JSON list of C-alpha atoms in Angstrom, two decimals:
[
{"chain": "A", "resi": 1, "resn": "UNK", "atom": "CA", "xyz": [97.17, -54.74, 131.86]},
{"chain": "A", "resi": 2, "resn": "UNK", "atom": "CA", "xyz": [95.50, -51.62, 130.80]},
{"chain": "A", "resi": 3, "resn": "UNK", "atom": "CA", "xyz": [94.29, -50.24, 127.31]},
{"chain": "A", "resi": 4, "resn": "UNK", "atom": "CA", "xyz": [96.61, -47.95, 127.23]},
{"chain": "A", "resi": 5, "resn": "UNK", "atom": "CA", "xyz": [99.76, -50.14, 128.65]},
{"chain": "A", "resi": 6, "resn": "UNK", "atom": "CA", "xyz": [98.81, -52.48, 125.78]},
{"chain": "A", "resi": 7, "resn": "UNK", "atom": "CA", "xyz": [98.70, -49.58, 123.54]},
{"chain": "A", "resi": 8, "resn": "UNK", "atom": "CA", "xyz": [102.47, -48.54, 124.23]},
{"chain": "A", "resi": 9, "resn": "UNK", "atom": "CA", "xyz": [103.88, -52.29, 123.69]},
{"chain": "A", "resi": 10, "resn": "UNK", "atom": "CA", "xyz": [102.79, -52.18, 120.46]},
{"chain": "A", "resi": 11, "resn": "UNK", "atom": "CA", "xyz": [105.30, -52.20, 117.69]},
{"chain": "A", "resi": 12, "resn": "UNK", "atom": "CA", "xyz": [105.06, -52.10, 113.94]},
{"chain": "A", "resi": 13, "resn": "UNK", "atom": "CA", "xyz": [107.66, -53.95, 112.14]},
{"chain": "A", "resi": 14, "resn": "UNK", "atom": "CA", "xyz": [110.53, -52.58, 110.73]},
{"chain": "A", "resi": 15, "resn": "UNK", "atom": "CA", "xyz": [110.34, -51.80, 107.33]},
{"chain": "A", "resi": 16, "resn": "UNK", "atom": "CA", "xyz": [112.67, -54.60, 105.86]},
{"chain": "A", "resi": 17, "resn": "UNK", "atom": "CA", "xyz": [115.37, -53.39, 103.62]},
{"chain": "A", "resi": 18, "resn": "UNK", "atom": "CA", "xyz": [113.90, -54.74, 100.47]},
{"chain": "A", "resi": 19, "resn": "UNK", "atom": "CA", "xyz": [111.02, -52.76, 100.98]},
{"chain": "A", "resi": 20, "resn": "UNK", "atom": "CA", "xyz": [112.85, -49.52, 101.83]},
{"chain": "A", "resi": 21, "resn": "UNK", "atom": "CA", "xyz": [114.25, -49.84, 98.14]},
{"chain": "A", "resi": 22, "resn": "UNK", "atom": "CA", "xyz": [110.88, -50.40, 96.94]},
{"chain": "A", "resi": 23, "resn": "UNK", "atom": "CA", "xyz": [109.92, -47.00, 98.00]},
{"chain": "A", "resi": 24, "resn": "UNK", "atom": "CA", "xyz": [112.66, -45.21, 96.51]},
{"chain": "A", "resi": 25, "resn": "UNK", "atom": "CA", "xyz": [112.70, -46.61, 93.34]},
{"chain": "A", "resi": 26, "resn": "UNK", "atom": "CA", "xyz": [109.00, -45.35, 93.48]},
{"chain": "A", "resi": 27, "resn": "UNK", "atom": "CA", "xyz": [110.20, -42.05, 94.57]},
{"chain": "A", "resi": 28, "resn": "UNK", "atom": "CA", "xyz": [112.59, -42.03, 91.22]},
{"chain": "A", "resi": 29, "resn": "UNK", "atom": "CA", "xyz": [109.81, -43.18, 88.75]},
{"chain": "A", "resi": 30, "resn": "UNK", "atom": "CA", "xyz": [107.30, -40.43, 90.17]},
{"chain": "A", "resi": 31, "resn": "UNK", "atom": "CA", "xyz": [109.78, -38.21, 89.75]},
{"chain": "A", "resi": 32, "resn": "UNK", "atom": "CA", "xyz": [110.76, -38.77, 86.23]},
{"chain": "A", "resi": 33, "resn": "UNK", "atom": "CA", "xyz": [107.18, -39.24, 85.29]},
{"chain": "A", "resi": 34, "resn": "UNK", "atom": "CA", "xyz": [105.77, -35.77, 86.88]},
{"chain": "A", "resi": 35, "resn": "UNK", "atom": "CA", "xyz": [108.91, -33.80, 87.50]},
{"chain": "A", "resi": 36, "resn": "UNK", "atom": "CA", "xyz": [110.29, -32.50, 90.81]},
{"chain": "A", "resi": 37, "resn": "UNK", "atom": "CA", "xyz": [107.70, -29.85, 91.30]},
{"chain": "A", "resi": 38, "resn": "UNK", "atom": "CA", "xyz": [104.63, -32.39, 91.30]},
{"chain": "A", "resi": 39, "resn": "UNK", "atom": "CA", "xyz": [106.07, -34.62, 93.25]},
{"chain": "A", "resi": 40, "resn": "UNK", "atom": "CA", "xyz": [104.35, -35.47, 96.50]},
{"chain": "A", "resi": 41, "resn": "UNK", "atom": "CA", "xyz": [104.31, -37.71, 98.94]},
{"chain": "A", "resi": 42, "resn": "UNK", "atom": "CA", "xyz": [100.31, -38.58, 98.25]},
{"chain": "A", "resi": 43, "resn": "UNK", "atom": "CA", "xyz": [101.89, -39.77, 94.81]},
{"chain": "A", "resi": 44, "resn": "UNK", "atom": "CA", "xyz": [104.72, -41.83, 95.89]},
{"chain": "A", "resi": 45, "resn": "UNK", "atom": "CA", "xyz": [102.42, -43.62, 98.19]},
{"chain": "A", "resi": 46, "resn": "UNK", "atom": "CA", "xyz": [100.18, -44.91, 95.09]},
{"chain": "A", "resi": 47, "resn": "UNK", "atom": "CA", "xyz": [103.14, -45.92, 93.27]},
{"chain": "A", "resi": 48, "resn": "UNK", "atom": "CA", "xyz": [104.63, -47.50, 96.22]},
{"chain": "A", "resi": 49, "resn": "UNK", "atom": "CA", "xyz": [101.06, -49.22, 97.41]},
{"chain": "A", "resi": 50, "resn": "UNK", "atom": "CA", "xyz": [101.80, -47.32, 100.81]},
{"chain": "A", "resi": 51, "resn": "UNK", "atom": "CA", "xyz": [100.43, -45.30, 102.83]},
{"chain": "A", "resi": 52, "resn": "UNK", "atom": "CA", "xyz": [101.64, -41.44, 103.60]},
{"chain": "A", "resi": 53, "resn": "UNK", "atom": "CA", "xyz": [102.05, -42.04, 107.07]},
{"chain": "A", "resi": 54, "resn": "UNK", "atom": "CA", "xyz": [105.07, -45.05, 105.98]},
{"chain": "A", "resi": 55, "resn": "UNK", "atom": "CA", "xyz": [106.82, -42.62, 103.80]},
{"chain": "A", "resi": 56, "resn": "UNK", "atom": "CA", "xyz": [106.65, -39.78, 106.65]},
{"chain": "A", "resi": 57, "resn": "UNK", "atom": "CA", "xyz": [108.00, -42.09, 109.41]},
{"chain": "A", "resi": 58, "resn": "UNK", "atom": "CA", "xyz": [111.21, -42.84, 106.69]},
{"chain": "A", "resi": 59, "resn": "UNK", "atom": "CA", "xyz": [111.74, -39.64, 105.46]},
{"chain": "A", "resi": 60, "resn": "UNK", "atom": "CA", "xyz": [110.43, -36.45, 107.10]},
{"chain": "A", "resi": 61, "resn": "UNK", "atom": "CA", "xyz": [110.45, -34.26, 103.56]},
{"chain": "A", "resi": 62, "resn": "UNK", "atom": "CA", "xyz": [110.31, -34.69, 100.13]},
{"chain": "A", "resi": 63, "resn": "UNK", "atom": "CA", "xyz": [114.03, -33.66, 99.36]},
{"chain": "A", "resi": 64, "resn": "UNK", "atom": "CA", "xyz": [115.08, -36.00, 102.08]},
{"chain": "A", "resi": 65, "resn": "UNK", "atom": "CA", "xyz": [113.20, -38.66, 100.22]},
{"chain": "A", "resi": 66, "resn": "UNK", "atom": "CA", "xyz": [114.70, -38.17, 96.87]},
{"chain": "A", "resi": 67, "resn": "UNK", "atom": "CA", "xyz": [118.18, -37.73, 98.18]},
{"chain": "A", "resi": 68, "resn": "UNK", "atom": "CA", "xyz": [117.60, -41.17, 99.86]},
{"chain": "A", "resi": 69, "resn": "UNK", "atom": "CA", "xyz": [116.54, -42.96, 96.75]},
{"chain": "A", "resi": 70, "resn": "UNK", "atom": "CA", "xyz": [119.54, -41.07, 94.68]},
{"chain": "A", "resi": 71, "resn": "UNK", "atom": "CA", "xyz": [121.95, -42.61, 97.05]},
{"chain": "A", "resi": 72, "resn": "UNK", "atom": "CA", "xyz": [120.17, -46.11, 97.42]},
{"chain": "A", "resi": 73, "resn": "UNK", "atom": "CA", "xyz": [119.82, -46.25, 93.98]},
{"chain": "A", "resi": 74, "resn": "UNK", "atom": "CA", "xyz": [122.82, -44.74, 92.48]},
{"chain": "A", "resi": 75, "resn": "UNK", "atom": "CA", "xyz": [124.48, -47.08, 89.77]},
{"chain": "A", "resi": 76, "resn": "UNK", "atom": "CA", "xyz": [128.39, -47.54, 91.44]},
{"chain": "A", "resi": 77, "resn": "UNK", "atom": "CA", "xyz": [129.88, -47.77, 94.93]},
{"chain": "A", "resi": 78, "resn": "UNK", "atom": "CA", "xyz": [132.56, -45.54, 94.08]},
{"chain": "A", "resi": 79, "resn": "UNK", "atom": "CA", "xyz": [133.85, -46.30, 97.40]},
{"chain": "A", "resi": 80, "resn": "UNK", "atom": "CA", "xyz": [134.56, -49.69, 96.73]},
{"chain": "A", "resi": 81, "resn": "UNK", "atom": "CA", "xyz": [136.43, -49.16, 93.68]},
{"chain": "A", "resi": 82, "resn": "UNK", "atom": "CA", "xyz": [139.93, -49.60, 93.85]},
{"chain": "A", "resi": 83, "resn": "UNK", "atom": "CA", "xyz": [141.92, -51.14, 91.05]},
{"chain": "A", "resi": 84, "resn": "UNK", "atom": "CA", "xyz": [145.67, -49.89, 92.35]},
{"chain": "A", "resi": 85, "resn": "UNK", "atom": "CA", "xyz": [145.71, -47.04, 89.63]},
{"chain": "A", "resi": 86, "resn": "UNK", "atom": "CA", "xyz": [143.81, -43.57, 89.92]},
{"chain": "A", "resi": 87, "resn": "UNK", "atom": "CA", "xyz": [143.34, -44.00, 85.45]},
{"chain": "A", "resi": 88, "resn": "UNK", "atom": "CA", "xyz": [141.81, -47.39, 86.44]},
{"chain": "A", "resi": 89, "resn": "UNK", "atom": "CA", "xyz": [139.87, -45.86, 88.99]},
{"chain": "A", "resi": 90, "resn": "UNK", "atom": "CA", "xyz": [138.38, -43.62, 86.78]},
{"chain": "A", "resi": 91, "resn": "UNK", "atom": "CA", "xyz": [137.60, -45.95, 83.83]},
{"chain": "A", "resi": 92, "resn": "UNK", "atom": "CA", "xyz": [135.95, -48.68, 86.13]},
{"chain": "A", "resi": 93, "resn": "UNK", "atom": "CA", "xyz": [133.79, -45.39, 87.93]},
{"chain": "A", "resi": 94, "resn": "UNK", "atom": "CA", "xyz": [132.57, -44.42, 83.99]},
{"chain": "A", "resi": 95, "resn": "UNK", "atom": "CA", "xyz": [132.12, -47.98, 83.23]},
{"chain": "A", "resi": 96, "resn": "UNK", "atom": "CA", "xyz": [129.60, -48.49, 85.51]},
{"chain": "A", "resi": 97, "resn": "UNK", "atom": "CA", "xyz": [127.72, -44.90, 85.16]},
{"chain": "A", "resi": 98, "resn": "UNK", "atom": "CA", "xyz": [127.66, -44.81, 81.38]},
{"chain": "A", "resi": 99, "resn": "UNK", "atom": "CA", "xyz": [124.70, -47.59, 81.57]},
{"chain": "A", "resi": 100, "resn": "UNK", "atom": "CA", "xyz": [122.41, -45.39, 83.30]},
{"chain": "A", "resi": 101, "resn": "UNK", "atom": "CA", "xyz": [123.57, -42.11, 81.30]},
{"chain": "A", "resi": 102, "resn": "UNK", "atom": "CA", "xyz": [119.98, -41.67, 79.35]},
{"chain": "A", "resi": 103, "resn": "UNK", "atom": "CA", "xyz": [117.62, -42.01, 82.13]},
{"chain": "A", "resi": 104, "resn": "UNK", "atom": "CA", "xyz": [119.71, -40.05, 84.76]},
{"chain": "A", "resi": 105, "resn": "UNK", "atom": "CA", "xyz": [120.44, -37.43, 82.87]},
{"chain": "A", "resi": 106, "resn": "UNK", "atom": "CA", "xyz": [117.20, -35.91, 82.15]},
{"chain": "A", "resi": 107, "resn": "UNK", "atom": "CA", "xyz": [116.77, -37.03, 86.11]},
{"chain": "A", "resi": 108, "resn": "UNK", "atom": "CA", "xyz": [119.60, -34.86, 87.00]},
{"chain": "A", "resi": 109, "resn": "UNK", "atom": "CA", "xyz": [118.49, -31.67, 84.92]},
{"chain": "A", "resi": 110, "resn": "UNK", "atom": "CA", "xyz": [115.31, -32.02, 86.39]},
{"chain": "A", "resi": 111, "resn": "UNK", "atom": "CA", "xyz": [116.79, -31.73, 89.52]},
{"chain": "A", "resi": 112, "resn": "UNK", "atom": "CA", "xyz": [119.38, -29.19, 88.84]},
{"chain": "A", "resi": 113, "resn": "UNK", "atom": "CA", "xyz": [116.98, -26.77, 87.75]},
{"chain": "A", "resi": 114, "resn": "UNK", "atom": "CA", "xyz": [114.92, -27.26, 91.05]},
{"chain": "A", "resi": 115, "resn": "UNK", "atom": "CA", "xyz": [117.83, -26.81, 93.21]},
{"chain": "A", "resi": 116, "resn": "UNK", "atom": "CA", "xyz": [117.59, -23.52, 92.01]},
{"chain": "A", "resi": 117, "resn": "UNK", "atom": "CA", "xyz": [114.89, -22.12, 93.90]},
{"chain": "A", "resi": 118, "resn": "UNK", "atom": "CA", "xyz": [114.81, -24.89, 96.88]},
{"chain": "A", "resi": 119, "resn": "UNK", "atom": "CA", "xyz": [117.31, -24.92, 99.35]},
{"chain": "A", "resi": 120, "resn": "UNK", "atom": "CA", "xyz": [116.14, -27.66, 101.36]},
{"chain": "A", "resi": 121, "resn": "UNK", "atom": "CA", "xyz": [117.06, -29.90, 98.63]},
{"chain": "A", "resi": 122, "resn": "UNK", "atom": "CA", "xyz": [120.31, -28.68, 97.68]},
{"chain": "A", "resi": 123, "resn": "UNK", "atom": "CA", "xyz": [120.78, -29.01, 101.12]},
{"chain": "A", "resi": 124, "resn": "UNK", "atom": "CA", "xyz": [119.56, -33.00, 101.44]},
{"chain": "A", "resi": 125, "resn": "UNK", "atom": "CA", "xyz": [121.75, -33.26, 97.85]},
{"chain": "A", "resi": 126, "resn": "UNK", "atom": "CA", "xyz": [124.99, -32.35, 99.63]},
{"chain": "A", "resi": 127, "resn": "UNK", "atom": "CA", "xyz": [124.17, -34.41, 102.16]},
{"chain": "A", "resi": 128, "resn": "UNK", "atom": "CA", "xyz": [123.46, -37.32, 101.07]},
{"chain": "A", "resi": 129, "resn": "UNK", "atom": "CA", "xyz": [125.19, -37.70, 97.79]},
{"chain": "A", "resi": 130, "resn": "UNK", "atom": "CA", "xyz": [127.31, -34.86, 97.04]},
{"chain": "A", "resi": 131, "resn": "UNK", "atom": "CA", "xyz": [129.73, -34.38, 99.57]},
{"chain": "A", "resi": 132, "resn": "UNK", "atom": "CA", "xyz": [129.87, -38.37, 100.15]},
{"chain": "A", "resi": 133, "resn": "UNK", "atom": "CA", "xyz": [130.92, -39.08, 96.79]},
{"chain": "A", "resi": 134, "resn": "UNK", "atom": "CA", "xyz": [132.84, -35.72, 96.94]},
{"chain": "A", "resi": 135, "resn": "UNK", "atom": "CA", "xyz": [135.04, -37.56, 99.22]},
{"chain": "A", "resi": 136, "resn": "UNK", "atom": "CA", "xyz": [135.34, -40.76, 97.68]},
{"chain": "A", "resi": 137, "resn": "UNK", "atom": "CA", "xyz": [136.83, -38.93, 94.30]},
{"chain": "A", "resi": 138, "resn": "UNK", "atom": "CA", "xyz": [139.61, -37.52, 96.60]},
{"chain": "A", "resi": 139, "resn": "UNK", "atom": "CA", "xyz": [140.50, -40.77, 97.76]},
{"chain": "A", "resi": 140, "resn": "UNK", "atom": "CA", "xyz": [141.01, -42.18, 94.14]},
{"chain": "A", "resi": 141, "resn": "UNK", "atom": "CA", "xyz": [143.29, -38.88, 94.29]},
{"chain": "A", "resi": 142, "resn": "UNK", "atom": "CA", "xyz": [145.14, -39.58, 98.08]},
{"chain": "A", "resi": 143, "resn": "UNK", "atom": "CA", "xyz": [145.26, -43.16, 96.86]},
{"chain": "A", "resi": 144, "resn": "UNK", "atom": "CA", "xyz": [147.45, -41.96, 93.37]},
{"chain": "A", "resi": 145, "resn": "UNK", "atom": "CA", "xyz": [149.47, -40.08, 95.70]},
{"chain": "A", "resi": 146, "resn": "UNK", "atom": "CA", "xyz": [150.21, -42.46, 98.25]},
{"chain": "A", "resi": 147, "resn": "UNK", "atom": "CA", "xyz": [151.27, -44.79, 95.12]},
{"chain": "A", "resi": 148, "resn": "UNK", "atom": "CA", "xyz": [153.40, -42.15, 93.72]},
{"chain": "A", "resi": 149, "resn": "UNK", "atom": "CA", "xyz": [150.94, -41.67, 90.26]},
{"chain": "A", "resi": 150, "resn": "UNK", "atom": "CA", "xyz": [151.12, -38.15, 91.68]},
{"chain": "A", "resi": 151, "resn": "UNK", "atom": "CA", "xyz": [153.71, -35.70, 93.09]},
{"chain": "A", "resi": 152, "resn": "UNK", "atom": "CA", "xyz": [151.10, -34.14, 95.75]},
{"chain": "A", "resi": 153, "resn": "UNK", "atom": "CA", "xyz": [146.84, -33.55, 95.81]},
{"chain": "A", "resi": 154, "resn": "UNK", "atom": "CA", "xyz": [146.48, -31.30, 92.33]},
{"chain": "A", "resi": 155, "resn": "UNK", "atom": "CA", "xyz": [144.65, -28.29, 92.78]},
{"chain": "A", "resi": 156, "resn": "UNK", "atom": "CA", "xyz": [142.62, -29.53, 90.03]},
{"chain": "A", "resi": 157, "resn": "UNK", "atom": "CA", "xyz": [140.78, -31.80, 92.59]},
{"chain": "A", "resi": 158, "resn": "UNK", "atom": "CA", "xyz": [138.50, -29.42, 93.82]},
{"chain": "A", "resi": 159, "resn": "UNK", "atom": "CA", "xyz": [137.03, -29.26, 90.11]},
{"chain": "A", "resi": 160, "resn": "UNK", "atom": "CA", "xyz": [136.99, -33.12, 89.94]},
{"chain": "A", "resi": 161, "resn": "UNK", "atom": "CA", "xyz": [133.55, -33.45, 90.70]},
{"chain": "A", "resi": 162, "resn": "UNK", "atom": "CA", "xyz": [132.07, -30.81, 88.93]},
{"chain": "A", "resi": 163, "resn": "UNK", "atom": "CA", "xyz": [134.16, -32.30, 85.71]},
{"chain": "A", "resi": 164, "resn": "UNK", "atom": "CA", "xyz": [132.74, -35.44, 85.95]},
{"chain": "A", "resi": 165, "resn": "UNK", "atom": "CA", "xyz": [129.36, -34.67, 86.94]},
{"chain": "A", "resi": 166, "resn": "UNK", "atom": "CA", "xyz": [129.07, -31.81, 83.53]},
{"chain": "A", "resi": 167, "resn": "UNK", "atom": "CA", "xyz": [130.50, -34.67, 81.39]},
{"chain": "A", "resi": 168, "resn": "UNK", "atom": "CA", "xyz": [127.64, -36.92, 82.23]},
{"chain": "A", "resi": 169, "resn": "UNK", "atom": "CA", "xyz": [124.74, -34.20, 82.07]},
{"chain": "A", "resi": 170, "resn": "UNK", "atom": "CA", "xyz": [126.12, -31.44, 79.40]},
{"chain": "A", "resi": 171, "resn": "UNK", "atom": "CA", "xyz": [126.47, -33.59, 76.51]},
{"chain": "A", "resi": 172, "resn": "UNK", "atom": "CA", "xyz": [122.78, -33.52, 74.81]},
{"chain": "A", "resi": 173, "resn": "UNK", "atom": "CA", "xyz": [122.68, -30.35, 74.95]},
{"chain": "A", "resi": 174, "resn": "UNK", "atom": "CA", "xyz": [126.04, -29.83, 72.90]},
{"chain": "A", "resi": 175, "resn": "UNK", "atom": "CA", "xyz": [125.94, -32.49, 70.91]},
{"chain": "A", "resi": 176, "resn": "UNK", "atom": "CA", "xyz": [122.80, -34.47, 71.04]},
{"chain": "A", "resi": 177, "resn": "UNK", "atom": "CA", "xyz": [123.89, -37.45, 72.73]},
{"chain": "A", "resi": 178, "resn": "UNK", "atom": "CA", "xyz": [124.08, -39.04, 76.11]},
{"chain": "A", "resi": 179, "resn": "UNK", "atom": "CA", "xyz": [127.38, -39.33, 77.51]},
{"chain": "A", "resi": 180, "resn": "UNK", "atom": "CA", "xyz": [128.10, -43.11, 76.62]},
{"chain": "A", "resi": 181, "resn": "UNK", "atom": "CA", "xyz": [131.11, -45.21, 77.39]},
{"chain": "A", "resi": 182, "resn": "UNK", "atom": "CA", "xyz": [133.44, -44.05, 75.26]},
{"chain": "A", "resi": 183, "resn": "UNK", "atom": "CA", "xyz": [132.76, -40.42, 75.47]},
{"chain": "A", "resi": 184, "resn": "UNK", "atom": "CA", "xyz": [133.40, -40.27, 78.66]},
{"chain": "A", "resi": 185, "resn": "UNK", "atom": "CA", "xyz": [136.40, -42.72, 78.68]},
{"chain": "A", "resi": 186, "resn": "UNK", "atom": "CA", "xyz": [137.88, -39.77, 76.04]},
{"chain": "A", "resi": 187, "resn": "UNK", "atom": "CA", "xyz": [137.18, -37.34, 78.52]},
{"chain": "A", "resi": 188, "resn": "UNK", "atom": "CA", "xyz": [138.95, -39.15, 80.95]},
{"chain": "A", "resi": 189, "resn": "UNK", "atom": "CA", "xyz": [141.69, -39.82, 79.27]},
{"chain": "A", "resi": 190, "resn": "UNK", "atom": "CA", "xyz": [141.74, -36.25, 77.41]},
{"chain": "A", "resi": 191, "resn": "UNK", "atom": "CA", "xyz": [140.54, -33.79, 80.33]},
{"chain": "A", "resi": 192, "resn": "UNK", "atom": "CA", "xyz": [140.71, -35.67, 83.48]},
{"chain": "A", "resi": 193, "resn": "UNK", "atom": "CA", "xyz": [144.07, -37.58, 83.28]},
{"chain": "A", "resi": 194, "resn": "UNK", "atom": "CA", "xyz": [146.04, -34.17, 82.41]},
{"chain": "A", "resi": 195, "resn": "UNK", "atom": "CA", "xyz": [144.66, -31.94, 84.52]},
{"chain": "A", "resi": 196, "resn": "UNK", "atom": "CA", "xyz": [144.78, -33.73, 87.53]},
{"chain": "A", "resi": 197, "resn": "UNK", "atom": "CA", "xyz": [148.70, -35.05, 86.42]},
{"chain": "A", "resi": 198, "resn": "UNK", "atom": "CA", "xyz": [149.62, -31.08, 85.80]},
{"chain": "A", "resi": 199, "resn": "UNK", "atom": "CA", "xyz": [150.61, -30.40, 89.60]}
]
């Protein structure tokens, strides 16, 4: 066999996984340690013990890579949820976010304010996470329907996410506070709940 036949039946291992995770939860820290702007990929790689050339083969920009490690990282499987009631639905979805509330929302801020001047990651943000979880909130919503909870889809549901998501990252800045559990189960129960019942 030649050199170069050997050459080509090389293969590296896949990346396992466990390891994948690794990397994004190194892609998260960099990222609330220096910001979205100072973020590279030289960076992730010495928090990760990696080399660039593993992190390019993953993920082929650095929007791609944080929208990865937002999705493999992010706190609830809110398409898993189902507790046969679209309130319950809602409580058990801010039940398991409100634990995370003070890291992600300066994460999120961060983020917001670079997604103003880079459309590659708004882009990998809709992607990845946005329009996914986009769609799992209208289930919760199909779901109360099909149950009879609600007459027909409220026309409220296209402002579903954006309510929930402002609930999570407004409060500090109107009130000082993160948005813990039981803010956010009044705004469920206050906001949510009656606009999405008033057909």
């Amino acid at each position: 066999m030649s050199a170069d036949a050997r050459k080509t039946t090389v293969r590296r291992p896949r990346m396992t996984p466990e390891r994948e995770l690794e990397l994004l939860v190194a892609t998260l820290d960099v990222l609330r340690e220096d910001g979205y702007e100072a973020l590279t990929m030289d960076a992730v790689a010495a928090k990760a013990r990696c080399s660039k050339a593993t992190l390019y083969r993953q993920w082929q920009t650095k929007p791609e890579m944080i929208a990865a490690a937002l999705y493999a990282t992010r706190p609830v499987r809110v398409n898993e949820i189902d507790t046969g009631s679209l309130r319950g639905d809602l409580m058990l979805l801010v039940e398991q976010v409100a634990p995370r509330a003070q890291q992600d929302t300066a994460l999120f801020t961060a983020l917001g304010h670079a997604a103003l001047s880079d459309p590659a990651l708004v882009r990998a943000l809709r992607e990845s996470v946005i329009d996914p979880e986009t769609a799992n909130l209208t289930a919760f919503v199909d779901r109360a329907v099909a149950r009879g909870e609600l007459a027909a889809r409220p026309a409220a549901l296209a402002f579903l996410p954006q309510l929930l998501f402002s609930s999570l990252h407004t409060r500090p800045l109107f009130q000082n506070a993160v948005a813990d559990y039981d803010y956010l189960v009044g705004f469920i129960d206050d906001v949510v709940m009656p606009v999405l019942l008033h057909t």
